[in-house]
Coordinates of C-alpha atoms and ligand atoms in Angstrom, one line a residue:
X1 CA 0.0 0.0 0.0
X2 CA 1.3 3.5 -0.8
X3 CA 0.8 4.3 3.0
X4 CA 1.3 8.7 2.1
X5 CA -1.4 8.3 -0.5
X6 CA -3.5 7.4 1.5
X7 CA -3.2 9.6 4.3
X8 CA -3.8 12.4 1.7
X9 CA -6.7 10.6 0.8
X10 CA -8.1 10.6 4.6
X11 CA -7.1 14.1 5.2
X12 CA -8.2 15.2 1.8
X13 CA -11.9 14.3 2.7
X14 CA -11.7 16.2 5.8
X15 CA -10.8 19.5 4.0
X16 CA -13.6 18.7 1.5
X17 CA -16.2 18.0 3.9
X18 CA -15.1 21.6 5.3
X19 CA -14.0 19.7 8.6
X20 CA -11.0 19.5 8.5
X21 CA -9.5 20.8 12.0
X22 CA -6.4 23.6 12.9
X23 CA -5.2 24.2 16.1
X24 CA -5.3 27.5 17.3
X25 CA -1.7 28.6 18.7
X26 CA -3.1 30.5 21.6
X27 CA -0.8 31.6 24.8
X28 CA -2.8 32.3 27.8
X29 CA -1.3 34.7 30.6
X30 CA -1.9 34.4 34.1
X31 CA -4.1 36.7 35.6
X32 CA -4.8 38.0 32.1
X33 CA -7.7 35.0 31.1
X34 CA -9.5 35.3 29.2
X35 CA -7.9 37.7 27.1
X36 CA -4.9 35.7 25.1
X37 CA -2.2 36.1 22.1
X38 CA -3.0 34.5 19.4
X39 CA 0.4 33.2 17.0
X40 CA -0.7 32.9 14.0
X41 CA 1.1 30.7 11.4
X42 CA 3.0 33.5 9.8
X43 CA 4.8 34.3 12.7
X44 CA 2.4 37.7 14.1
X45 CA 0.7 37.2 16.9
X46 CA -2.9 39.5 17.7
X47 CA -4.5 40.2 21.2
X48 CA -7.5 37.8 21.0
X49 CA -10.5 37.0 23.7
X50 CA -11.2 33.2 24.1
X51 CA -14.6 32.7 23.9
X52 CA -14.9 29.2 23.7
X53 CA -12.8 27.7 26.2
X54 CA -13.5 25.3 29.0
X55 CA -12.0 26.9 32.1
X56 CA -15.7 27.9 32.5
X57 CA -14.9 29.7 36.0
X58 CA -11.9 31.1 35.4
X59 CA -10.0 28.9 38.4
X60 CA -7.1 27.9 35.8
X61 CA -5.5 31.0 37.3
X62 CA -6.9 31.4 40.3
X63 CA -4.4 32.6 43.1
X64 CA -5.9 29.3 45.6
X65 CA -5.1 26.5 42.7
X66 CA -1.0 28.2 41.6
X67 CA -0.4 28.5 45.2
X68 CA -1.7 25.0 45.8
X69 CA 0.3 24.0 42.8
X70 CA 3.4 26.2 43.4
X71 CA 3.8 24.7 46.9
X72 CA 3.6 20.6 46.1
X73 CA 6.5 21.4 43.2
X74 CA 8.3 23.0 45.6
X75 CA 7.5 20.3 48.4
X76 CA 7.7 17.1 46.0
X77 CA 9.0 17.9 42.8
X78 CA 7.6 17.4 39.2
X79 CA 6.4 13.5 38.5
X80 CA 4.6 11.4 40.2
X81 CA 7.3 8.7 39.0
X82 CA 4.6 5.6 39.1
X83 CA 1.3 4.1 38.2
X84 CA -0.7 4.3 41.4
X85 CA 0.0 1.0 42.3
X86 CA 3.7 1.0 42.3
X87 CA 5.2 4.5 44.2
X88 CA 2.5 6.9 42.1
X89 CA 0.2 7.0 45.4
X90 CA 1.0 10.4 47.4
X91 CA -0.8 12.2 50.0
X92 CA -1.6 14.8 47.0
X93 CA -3.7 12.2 45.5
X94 CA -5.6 11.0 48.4
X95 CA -6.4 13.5 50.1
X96 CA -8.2 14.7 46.3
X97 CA -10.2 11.4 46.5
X98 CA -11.3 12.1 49.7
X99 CA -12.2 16.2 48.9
X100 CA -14.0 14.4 45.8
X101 CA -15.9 11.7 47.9
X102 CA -16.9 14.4 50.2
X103 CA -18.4 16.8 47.3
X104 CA -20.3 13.6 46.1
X105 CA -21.7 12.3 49.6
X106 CA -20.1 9.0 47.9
X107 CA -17.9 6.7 50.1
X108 CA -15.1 6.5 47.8
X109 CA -13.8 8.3 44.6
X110 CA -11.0 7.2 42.3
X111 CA -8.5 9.7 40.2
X112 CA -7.6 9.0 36.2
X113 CA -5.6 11.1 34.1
X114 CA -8.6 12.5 32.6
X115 CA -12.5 12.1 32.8
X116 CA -12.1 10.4 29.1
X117 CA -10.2 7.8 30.8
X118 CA -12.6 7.2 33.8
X119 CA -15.7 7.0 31.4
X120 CA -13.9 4.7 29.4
X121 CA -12.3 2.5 31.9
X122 CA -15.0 2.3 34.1
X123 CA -18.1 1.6 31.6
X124 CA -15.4 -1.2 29.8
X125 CA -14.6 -2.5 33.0
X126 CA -18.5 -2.6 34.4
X127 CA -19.4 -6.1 32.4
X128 CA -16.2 -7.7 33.7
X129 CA -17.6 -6.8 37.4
X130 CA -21.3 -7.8 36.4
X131 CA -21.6 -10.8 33.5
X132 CA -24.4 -10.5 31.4
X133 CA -24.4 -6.7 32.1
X134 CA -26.5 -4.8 29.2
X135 CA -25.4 -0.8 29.1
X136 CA -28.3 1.6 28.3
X137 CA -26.6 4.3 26.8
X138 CA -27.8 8.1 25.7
X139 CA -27.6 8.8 21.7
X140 CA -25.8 11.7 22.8
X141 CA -23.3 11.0 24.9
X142 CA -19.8 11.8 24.8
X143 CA -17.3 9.9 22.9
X144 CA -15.5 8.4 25.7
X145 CA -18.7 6.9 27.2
X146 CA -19.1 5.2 23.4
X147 CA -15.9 3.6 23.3
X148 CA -15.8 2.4 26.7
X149 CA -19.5 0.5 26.0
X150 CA -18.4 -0.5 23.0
X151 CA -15.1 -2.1 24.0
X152 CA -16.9 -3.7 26.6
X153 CA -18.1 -6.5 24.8
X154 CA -21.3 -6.8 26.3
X155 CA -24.6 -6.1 25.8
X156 CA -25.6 -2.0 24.6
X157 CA -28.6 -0.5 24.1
X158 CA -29.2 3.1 22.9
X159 CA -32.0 5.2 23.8
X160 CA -33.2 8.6 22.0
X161 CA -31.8 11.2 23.7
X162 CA -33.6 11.9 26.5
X163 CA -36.3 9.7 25.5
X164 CA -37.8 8.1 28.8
X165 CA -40.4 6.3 27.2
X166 CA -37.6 4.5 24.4
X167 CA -35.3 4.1 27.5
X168 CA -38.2 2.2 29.4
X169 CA -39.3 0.2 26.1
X170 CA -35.9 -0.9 26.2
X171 CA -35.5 -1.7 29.8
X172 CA -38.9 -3.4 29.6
X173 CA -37.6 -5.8 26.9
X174 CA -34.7 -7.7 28.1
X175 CA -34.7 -10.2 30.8
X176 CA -35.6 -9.1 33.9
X177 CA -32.7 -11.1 36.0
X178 CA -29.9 -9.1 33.5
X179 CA -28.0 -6.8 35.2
X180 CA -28.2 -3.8 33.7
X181 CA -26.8 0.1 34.0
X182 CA -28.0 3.3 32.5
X183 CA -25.4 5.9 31.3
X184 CA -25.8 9.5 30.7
X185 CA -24.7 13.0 30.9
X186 CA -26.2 15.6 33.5
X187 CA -25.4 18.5 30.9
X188 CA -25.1 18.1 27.2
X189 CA -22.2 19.7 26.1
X190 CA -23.0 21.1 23.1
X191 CA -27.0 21.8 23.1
X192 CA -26.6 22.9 27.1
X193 CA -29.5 20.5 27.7
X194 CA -30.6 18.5 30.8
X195 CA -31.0 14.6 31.5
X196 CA -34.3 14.2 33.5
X197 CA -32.2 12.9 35.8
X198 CA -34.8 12.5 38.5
X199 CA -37.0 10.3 35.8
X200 CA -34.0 8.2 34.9
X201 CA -33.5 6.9 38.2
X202 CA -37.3 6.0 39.1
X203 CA -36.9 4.0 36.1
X204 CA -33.3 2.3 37.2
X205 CA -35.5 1.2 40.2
X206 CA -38.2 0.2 38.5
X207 CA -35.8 -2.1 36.3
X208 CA -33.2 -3.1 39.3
X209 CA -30.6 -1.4 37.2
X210 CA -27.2 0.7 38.2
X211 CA -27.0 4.7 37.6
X212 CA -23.6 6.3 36.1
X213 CA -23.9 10.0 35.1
X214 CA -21.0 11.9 33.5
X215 CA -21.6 15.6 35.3
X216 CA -18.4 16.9 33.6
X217 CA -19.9 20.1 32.1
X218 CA -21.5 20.9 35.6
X219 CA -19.1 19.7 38.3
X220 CA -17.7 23.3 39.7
X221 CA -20.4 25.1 38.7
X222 CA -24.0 23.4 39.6
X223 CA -25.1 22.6 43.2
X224 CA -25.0 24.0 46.3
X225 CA -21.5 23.0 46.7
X226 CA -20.7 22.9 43.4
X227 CA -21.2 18.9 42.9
X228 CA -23.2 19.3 39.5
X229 CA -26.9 19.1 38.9
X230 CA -27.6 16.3 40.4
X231 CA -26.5 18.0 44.0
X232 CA -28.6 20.5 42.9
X233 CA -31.9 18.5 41.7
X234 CA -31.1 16.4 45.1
X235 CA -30.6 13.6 43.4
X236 CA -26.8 12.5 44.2
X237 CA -27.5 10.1 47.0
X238 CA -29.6 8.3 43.5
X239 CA -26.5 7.8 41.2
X240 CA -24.4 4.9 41.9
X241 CA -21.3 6.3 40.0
X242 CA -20.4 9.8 39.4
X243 CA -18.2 10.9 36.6
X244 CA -16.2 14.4 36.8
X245 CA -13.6 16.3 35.6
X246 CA -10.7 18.3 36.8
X247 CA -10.3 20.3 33.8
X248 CA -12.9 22.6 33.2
X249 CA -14.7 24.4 36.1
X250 CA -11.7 22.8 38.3
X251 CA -9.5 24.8 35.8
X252 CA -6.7 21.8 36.1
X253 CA -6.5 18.2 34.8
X254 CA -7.8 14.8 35.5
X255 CA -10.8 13.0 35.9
X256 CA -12.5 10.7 38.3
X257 CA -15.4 8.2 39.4
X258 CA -17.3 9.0 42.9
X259 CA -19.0 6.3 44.0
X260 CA -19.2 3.6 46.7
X261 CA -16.3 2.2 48.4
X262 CA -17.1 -1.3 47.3
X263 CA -17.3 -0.1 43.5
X264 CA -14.2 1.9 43.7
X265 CA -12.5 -1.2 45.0
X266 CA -13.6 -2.9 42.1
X267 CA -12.7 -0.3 39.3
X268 CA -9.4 0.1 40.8
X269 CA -8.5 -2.9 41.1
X270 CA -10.1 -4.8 37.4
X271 CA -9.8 -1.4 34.8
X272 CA -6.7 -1.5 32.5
X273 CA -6.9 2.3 32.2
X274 CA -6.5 2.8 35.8
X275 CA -4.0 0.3 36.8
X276 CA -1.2 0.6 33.9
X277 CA -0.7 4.1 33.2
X278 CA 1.3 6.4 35.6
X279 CA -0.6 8.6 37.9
X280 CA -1.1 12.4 37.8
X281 CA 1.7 14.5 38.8
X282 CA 1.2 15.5 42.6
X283 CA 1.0 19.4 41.7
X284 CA -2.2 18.6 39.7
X285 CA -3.6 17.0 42.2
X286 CA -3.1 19.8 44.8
X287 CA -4.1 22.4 42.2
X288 CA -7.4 20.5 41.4
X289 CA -8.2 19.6 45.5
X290 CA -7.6 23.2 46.0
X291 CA -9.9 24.1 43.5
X292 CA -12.8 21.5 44.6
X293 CA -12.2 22.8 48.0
X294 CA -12.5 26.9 46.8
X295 CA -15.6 26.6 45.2
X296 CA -17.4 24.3 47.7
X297 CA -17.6 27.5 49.4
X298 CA -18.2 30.2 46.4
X299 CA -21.4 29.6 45.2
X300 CA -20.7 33.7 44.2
X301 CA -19.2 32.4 41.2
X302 CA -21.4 30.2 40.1
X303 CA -23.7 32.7 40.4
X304 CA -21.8 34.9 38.5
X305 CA -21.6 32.3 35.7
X306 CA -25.2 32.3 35.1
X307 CA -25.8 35.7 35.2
X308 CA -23.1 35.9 33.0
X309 CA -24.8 33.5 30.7
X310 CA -28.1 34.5 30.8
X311 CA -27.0 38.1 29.8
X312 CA -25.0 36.7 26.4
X313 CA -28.5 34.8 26.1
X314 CA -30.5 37.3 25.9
X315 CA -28.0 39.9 24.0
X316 CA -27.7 37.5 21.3
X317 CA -31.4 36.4 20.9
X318 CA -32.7 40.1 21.1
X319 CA -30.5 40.3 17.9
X320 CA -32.8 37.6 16.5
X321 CA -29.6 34.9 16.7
X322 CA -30.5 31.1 16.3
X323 CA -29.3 30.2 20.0
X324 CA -30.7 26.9 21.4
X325 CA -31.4 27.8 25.1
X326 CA -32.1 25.4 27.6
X327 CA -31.5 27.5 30.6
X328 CA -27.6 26.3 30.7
X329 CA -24.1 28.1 31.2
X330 CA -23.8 26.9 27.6
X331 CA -24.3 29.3 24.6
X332 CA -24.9 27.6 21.2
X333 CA -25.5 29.9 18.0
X334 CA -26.6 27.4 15.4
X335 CA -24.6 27.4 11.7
X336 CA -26.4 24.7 10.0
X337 CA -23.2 23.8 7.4
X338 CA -19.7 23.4 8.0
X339 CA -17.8 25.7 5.7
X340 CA -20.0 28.4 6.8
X341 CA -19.5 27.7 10.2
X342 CA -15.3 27.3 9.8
X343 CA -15.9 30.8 8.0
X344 CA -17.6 32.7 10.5
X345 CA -14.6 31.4 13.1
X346 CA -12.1 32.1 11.2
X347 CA -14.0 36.2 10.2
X348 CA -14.8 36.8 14.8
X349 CA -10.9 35.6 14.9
X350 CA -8.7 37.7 11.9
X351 CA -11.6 40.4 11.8
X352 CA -12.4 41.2 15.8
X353 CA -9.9 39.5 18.1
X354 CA -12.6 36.9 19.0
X355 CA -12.0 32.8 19.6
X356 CA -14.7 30.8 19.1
X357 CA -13.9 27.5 17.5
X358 CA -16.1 25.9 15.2
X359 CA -17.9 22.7 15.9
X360 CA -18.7 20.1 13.4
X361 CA -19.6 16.6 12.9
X362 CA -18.5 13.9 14.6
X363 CA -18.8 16.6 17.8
X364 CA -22.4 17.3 16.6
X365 CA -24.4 16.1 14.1
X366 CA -24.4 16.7 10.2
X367 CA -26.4 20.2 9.7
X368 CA -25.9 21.0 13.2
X369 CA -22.7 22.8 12.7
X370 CA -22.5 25.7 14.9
X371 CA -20.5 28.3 17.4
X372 CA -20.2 27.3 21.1
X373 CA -19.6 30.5 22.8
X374 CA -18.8 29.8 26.8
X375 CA -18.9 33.4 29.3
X376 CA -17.4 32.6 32.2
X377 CA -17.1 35.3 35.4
X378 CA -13.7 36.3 34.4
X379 CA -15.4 38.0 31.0
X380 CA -16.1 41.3 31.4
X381 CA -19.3 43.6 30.2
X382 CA -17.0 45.4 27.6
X383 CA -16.1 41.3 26.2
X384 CA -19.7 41.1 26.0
X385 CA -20.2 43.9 24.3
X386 CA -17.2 43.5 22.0
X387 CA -18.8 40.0 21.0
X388 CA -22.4 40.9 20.2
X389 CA -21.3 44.2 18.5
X390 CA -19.1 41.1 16.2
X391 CA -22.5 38.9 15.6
X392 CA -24.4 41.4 14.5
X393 CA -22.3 42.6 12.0
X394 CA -21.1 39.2 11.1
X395 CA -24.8 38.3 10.9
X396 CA -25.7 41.4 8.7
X397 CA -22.5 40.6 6.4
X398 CA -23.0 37.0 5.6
X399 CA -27.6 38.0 5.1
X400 CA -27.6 35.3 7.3
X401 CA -31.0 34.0 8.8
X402 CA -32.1 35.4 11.8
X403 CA -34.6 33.4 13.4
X404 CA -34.8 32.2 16.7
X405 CA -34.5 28.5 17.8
X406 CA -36.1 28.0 21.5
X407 CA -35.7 25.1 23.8
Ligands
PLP1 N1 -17.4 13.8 29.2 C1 -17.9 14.8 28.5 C2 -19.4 15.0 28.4 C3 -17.0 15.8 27.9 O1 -17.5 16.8 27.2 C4 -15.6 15.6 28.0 C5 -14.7 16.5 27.4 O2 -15.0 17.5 26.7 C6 -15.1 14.5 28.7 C7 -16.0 13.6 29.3 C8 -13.7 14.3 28.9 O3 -13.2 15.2 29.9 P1 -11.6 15.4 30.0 O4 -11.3 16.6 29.3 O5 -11.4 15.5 31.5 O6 -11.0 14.2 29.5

């Protein structure tokens, strides 16, 4: 096989299918986010405002999580130096399972390098733990939760997204002695949308079956305490495994699994991607339990997060925008067609300063294509303004349609 040619080939459909993705050279400076320089191929560089990042809150330069971070390199060095099984346990990394079992009201949590890893080693380790076990898994969920069912080897079933009366259909149809496990997302990344999460469970009872919820996109910034919407729908003590992440609202890196001590046990000591790779470096884990820890106690922030949303909301659709809101921190403005979408990016970027990365399929659906704009506490007014003012000309430029999409 001419192994280059066909490369080309791969790529080449990519860049016809108008998805083909760049990488964004951006250089972030502390105490500066979200304002950034952008280095753009031909060497320049131009003062840019990240609109589309994930550090929702702001915390990856919060004074709390570098000191936290500063003092363990200082105190332990750089590495971790081992898997956690051989030398790559520290104090750093349990005393984060224990601030993370605490946020959860869970007996137990377990740390992986990210929360890609602990969906995907957890949901392929589950059938190993439970023979027989069918997987009832969300249409929409996130691509880690699909690869780790589907490397399972046992049993799936996917339901409509958010479709109770498909998921019970399902449930209803296999044998009532299977053990079985429902999997979904508390947030949907990139509609903003809820699980009815409270729904879900009566029908896990109902079926005898297991809960797992990935509340990545609302860990940090839903809840009383900031444990996601299920703390917040009081619905935590109905979820038998809790899937987070470090790296967004926490403003760090990693990932983990809060659940009982029994099922931590289990995961920790059966899932490949727990057991061979090396642990996190001790600095993150003091930067990320430092962060848990901050905004247990700031529900100001989260505050400010919505408000902050609800404002770009409601800019944007008095402009006549096609947002999907659901009521979400998350700010969708729908494309409908990859090249257009790419286009508009690359215009807000070159034109205003303004970073919003396009999304396209396989991160969302064909004719779905769309902008993801994220405000986070750390924009300011004059952002805002600065990024409507961008829209609406953008809008007006390309004539392009400006009706309004609603929940
Ligand atoms: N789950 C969902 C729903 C996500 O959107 C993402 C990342 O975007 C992940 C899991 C993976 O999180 P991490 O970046 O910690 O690997």
């Amino acid at each position: 096989m001419d192994y280059t040619a066909q490369l080309d080939l791969r790529l080449q459909t990519l860049h016809s299918e108008g998805r083909y993705r760049t990488f964004i050279d951006i250089e972030r400076e502390n105490g500066n986010f979200p304002h950034a320089l952008w280095r753009k191929p031909d060497g320049t560089e131009q003062e840019i405002t990240v609109w589309c990042g994930n550090d929702y809150l702001g915390m990856g330069q919060h004074p709390v999580v570098l000191e936290a971070m500063h003092e363990a390199i200082d105190a332990t060095g750089a590495g971790s130096g081992g898997t956690r099984n051989i030398s790559g346990t520290t104090v750093y990394h349990k005393r984060l399972e224990a601030e993370l079992a605490d946020l959860h009201g869970k007996e137990a949590s377990l740390l992986f390098t990210s929360a890609y890893i602990a969906n995907d080693a957890t949901l392929s380790t589950l059938p190993k733990l439970f023979p027989g076990l069918i997987i009832y898994s969300d249409a929409l969920n996130h691509a880690s939760m699909i690869e780790g069912v589907r490397r399972n080897g046992g049993d799936k079933r996917i339901f409509r997204h958010n479709d109770l009366d498909h998921l019970r259909e399902l449930l209803a149809a296999d044998d009532p002695n299977a053990p079985k496990l429902i999997a979904f997302e508390s947030i949907y990344s990139m509609d903003g949308d809820f699980a009815p999460i409270e729904a879900i469970c009566d029908l896990a009872d109902e079926f005898g079956a297991l809960t797992y919820i990935d509340e990545v996109h609302a860990v940090g910034m839903y809840g009383a305490r900031g444990a996601g919407v299920a703390e917040r729908d009081r619905l935590m003590h109905r979820i038998d495994i809790i899937n987070g992440t470090l790296a967004k609202a926490y403003g760090v890196m990693g990932g983990y699994i809060a659940a009982s001590y029994k099922m931590c046990d289990a995961i920790r000591s059966y899932a490949p991607g727990f057991i061979f790779t090396t642990s996190l470096a001790p600095a993150v884990a003091a930067g990320a339990a430092a962060s848990v820890a901050f905004l247990k106690r700031s529900p100001e922030l989260r505050e400010q997060h919505q408000t902050q949303a609800k404002i770009l909301k409601m800019r944007l659709k008095g402009l006549g925008m096609p947002i999907i809101d659901h009521g979400s921190h998350i700010v969708p403005v729908m494309v409908g067609n990859p090249v257009h979408t790419q286009k508009l990016s690359d215009m807000l970027l070159e034109n205003f300063g303004i970073y919003a990365q396009p999304i396209n399929f396989p991160t969302v659906p064909r004719g779905t294509e769309r902008l993801r704009f994220t405000p986070s506490p750390v924009h300011t007014s004059d952002d805002v303004n600065k990024l409507v003012n961008a829209m609406d000309s953008l809008w007006s430029h390309c004539a392009l349609n400006r009706a309004e999409l609603t929940a």
